[in-house]
Structure formats: structure tokens, C-alpha cells
Coordinates of C-alpha atoms and ligand atoms in Angstrom, one line a residue:
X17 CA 7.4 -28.7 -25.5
X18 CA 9.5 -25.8 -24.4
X19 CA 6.6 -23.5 -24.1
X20 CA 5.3 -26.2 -21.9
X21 CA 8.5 -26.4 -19.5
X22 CA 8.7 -22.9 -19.6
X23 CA 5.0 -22.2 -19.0
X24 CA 5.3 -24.6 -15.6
X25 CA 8.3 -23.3 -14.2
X26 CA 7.2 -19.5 -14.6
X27 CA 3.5 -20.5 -12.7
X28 CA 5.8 -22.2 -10.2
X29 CA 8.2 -19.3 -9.8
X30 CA 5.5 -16.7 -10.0
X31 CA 3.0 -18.8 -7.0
X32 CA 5.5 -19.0 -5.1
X33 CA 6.3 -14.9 -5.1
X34 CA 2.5 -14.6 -4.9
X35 CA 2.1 -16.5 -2.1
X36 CA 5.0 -15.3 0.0
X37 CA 4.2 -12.0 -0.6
X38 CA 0.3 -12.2 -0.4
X39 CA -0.7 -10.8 -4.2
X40 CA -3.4 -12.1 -6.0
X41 CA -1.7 -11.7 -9.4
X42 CA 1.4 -9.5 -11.1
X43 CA 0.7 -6.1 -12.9
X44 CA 3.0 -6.5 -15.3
X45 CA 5.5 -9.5 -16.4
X46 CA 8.1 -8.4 -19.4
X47 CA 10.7 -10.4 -21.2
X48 CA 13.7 -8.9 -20.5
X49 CA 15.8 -9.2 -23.3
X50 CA 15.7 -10.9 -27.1
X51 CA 18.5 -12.7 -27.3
X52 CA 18.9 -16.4 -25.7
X53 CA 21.8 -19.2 -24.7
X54 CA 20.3 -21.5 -27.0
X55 CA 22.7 -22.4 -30.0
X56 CA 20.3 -24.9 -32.0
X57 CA 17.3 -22.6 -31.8
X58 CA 16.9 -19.0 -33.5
X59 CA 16.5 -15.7 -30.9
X60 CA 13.1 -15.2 -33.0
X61 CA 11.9 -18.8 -32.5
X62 CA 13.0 -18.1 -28.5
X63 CA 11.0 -15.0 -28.3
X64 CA 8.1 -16.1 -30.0
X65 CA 7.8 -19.2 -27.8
X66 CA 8.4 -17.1 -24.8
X67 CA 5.6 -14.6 -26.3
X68 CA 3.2 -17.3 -26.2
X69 CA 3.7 -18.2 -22.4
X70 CA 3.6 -14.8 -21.6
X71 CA 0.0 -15.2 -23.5
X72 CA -0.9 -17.5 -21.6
X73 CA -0.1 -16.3 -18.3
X74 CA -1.8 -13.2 -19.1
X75 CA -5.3 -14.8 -20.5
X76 CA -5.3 -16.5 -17.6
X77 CA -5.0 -13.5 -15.5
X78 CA -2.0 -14.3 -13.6
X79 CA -0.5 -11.4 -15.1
X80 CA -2.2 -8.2 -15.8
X81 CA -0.1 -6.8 -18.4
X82 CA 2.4 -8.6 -20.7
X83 CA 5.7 -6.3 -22.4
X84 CA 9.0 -7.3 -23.3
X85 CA 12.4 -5.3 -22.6
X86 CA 15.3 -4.1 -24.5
X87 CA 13.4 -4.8 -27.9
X88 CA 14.4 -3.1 -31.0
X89 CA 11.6 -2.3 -33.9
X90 CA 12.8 -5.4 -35.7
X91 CA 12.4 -7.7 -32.5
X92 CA 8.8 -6.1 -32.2
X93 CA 8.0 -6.5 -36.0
X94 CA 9.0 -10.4 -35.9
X95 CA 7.3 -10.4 -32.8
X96 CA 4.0 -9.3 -34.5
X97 CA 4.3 -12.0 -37.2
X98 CA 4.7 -14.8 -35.4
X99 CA 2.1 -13.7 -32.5
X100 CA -1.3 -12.6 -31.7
X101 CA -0.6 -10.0 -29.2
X102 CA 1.3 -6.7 -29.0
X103 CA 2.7 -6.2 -26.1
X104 CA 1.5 -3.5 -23.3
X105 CA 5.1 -2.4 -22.9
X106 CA 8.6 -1.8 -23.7
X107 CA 11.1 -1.0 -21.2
X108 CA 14.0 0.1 -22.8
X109 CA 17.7 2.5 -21.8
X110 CA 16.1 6.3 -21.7
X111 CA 17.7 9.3 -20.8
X112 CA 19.5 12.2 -22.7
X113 CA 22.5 10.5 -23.6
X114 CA 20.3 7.6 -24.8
X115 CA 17.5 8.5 -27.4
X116 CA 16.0 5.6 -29.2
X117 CA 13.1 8.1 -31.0
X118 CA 12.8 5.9 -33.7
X119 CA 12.0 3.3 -31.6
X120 CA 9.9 5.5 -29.5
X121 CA 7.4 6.0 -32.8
X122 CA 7.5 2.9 -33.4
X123 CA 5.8 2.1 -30.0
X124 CA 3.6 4.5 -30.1
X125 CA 2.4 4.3 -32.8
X126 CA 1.8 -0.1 -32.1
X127 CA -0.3 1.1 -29.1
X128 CA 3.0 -0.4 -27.0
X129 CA 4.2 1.8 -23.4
X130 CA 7.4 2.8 -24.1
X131 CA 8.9 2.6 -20.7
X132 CA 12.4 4.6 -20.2
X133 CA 14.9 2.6 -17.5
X134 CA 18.0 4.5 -16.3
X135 CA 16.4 7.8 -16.3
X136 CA 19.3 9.3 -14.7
X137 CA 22.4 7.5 -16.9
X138 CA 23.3 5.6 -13.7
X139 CA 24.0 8.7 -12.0
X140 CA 26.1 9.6 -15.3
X141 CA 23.8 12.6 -15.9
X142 CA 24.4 13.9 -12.7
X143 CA 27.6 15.9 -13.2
X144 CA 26.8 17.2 -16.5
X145 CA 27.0 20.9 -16.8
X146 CA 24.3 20.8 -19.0
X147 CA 21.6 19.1 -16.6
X148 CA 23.2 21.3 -13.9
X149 CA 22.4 24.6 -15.2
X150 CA 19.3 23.8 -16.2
X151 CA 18.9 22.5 -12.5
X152 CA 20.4 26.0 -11.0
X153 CA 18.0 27.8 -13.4
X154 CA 14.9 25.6 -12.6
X155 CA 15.9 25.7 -9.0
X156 CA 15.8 22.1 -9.0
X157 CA 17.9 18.8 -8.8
X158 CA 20.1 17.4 -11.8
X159 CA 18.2 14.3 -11.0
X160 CA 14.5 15.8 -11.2
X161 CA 15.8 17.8 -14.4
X162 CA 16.7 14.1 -15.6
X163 CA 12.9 12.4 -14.7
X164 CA 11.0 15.4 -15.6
X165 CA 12.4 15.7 -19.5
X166 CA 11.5 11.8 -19.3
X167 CA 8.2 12.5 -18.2
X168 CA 7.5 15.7 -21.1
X169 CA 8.5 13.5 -23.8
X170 CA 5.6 11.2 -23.0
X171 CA 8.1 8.7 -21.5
X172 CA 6.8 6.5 -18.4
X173 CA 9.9 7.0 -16.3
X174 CA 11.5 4.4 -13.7
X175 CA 14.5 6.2 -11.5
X176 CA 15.6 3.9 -8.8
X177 CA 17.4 4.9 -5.3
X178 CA 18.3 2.8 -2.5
X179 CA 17.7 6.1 -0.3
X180 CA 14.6 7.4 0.7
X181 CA 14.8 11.2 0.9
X182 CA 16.0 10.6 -3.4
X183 CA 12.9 8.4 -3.5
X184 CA 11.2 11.6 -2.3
X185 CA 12.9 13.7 -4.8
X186 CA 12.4 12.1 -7.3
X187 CA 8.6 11.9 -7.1
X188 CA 8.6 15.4 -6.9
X189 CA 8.5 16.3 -10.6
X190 CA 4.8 17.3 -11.5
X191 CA 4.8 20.8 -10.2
X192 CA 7.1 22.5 -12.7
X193 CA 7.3 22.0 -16.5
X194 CA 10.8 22.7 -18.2
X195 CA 10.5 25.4 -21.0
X196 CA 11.3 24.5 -24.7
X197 CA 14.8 26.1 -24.9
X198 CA 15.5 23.7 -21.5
X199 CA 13.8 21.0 -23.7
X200 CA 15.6 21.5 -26.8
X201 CA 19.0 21.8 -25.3
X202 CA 18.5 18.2 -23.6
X203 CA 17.3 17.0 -27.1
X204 CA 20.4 17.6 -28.1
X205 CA 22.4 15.7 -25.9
X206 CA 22.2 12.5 -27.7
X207 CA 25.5 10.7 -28.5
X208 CA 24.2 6.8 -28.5
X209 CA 25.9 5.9 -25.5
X210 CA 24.5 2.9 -23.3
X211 CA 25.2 2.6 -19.3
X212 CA 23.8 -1.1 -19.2
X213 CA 23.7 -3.1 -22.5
X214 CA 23.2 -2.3 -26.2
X215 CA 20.4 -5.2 -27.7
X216 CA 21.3 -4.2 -31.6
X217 CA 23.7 -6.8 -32.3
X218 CA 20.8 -9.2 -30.9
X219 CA 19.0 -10.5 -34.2
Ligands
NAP19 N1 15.1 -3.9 -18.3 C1 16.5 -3.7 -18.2 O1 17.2 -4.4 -19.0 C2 17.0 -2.8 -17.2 C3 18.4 -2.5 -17.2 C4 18.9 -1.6 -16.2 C5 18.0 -1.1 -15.3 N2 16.7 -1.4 -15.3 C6 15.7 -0.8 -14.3 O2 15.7 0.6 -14.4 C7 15.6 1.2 -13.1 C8 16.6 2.3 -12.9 O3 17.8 1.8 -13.2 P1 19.2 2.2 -12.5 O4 19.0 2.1 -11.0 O5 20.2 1.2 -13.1 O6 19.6 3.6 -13.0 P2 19.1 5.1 -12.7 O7 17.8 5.2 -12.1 O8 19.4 5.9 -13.9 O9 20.3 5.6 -11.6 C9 20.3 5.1 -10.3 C10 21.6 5.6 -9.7 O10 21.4 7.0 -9.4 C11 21.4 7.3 -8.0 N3 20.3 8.2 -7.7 C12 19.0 8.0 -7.8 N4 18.3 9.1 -7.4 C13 19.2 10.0 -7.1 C14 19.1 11.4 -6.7 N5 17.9 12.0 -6.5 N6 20.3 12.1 -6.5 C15 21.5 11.5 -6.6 N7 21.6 10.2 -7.1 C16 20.5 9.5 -7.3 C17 21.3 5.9 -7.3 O11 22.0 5.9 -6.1 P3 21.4 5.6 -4.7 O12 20.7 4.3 -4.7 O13 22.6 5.7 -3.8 O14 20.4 6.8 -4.5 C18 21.9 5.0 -8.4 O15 23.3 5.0 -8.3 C19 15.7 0.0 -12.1 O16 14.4 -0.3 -11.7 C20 16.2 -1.1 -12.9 O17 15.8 -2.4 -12.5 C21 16.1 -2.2 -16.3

């Protein structure tokens, strides 16, 4: 019954953004997080109902690609017990301050996108005199320092700026590769921090 209400308002929110915006259907379509409101009803019974609207939105090609967001390896192992299909992707906090790896393995080795947001730490990254010098010695931005790591860890990477000339800058990351000890040094700048919200308390 849920899956049912939830299935119906989703096609009625998602033909309505089609059809004021002209698509034909959505490239992708992720739950965002795993944990619900609900009090009487588990997270994992949410999800997994959730899961299987996303199904069917996606076998009836409304959606082209189904993930989820903010899942942890024990979300996506419940996940895979209760449900038929892995997801295509998992957008989750990424950026030197914020290394899931574990996670990262996890995905790929489940055949899921691991999909990086915050690239830059909220701007947090910015000012760090670690991303600067390697900016000053790459001749480059702190913030194309930040996307490009992203990007050589195998990372699909999703900076956001309300300013186009940083839009600009930030594409331009593909014509210079960062050298190991440039690598290693923002490797190391791990120390579990989050800038949005932290889903491991979420079971
Ligand atoms: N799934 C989730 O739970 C979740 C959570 C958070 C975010 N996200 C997604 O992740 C994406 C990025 O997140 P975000 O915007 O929070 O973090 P972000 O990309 O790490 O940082 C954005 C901030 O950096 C600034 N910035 C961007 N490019 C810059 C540049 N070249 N030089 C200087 N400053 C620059 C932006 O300011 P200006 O706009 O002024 O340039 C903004 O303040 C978004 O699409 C967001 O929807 C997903």
C-alpha cells in the first residue's frame, strides 16, 4: 500500500517536471537518504519499499538510471537482500577531508557509481594551505586541485557554483594530471569531518 501511494505521487511529481520542462524521461532518480520519519516502520523496511518504486519507475523507463544517496555498505548490503536490483549509483560526501574508501570498494566492487558531492568541502578546501600549494605549484585553482584529485581517484565528481566563470573553471580539469607526491599528500588529509550530514547513526 505505501509503495502504491508512494509510486503515484512520484509519477505525478515526476510528469509534472517532465512536462513543464519538455523531457521525455529523467537520467537518473536516487533516494536521498536511508533514514525516514516513520516511527512504526523500520528505515530498512522504508528503503526497501522505496527501492521497489524506484524499480518500478525505472522498468518502466521513466527513469533511466536508479541510485540512492548517503548510503553506507550496511544500507547497500540490506538493500541487496531485500531487492532485485543494485543500484546505478551512490552519491555520497567526497572530498579530502572526507574519505569513505571503504565504502568506495565496496561500490565498486557491487558494479554501483560512486558519485562524490561537495567536491570542494563547501568552499572549506579552499583556504587550505595544503590545496593551495599544490594549486601554486600546478599553476592552477584550489578548486580545480579539489575536482581533479576527485576525478584521479576514479570518483564521478559534482562541484556546484552559482557563478558562471567557476562553472567554467571547474570544467577545466582534464588537461593536467596531478603527480603521485601531489596525490599522496591529499590522501592524507583525511580527518572524517562532514560539511553536510553524517548517515552512520542511520540503521
Ligand atoms: N545527496 C546529498 O545529500 C547532497 C548533499 C549536499 C550536496 N549535494 C550536491 O552536491 C553538489 C555540490 O555541493 P555543494 O554546492 O554543497 O558543495 P561544493 O561543490 O563542495 O561547494 C560549493 C561552494 O563552493 C563555491 N565554489 C564553487 N566553485 C568555486 C570556485 N571555482 N572558486 C571558488 N568557490 C567556488 C560555491 O560558491 P558560488 O556558488 O558562489 O560559486 C559554493 O559556496 C550539489 O549539486 C548538491 O546538490 C548532495
Amino acid at each position: 500500500m505505501a509503495r502504491k501511494l508512494w509510486l503515484q505521487f512520484s509519477k505525478g511529481s515526476l510528469s509534472q517536471i517532465m512536462f513543464k520542462n519538455g523531457f521525455d524521461k529523467f537520467r537518473s532518480y536516487l533516494m536521498h537518504w536511508p533514514g525516514s520519519f516513520e516511527s512504526n516502520v523500520s528505515n530498512r523496511e522504508i528503503r526497501a519499499e522505496t527501492w521497489r518504486a524506484l524499480e518500478e519507475l525505472y522498468k518502466e523507463g521513466i527513469c533511466k538510471a536508479i541510485g540512492v544517496s548517503n548510503f553506507l555498505v550496511h544500507h547497500l548490503e540490506q538493500l541487496k537482500e531485500d531487492s532485485g536490483m543494485v543500484p546505478h549509483v551512490n552519491q555520497v560526501e567526497y572530498h579530502p577531508y572526507q574519505q569513505p574508501n571503504t565504502l568506495i570498494e565496496y561500490c565498486h566492487q557491487e558494479g554501483i557509481v560512486f558519485e562524490g558531492y561537495c567536491p570542494l568541502a563547501k568552499g572549506q578546501l579552499l583556504t587550505d594551505p595544503t590545496v593551495r600549494h599544490i594549486a601554486e605549484k600546478n599553476k592552477r585553482t584550489a578548486a580545480q586541485i579539489c575536482i581533479r584529485w576527485s576525478i584521479q581517484n576514479g570518483v564521478v565528481t559534482i562541484p556546484k557554483s552559482t557563478k558562471t566563470e567557476r562553472i567554467r573553471e571547474n570544467c577545466q580539469v582534464f588537461d593536467f594530471q596531478l603527480d603521485k607526491t601531489d596525490m599522496d599528500a591529499l590522501g592524507k588529509m583525511h580527518d572524517g569531518r562532514h560539511v553536510t550530514w553524517d548517515p552512520s547513526n542511520i540503521l
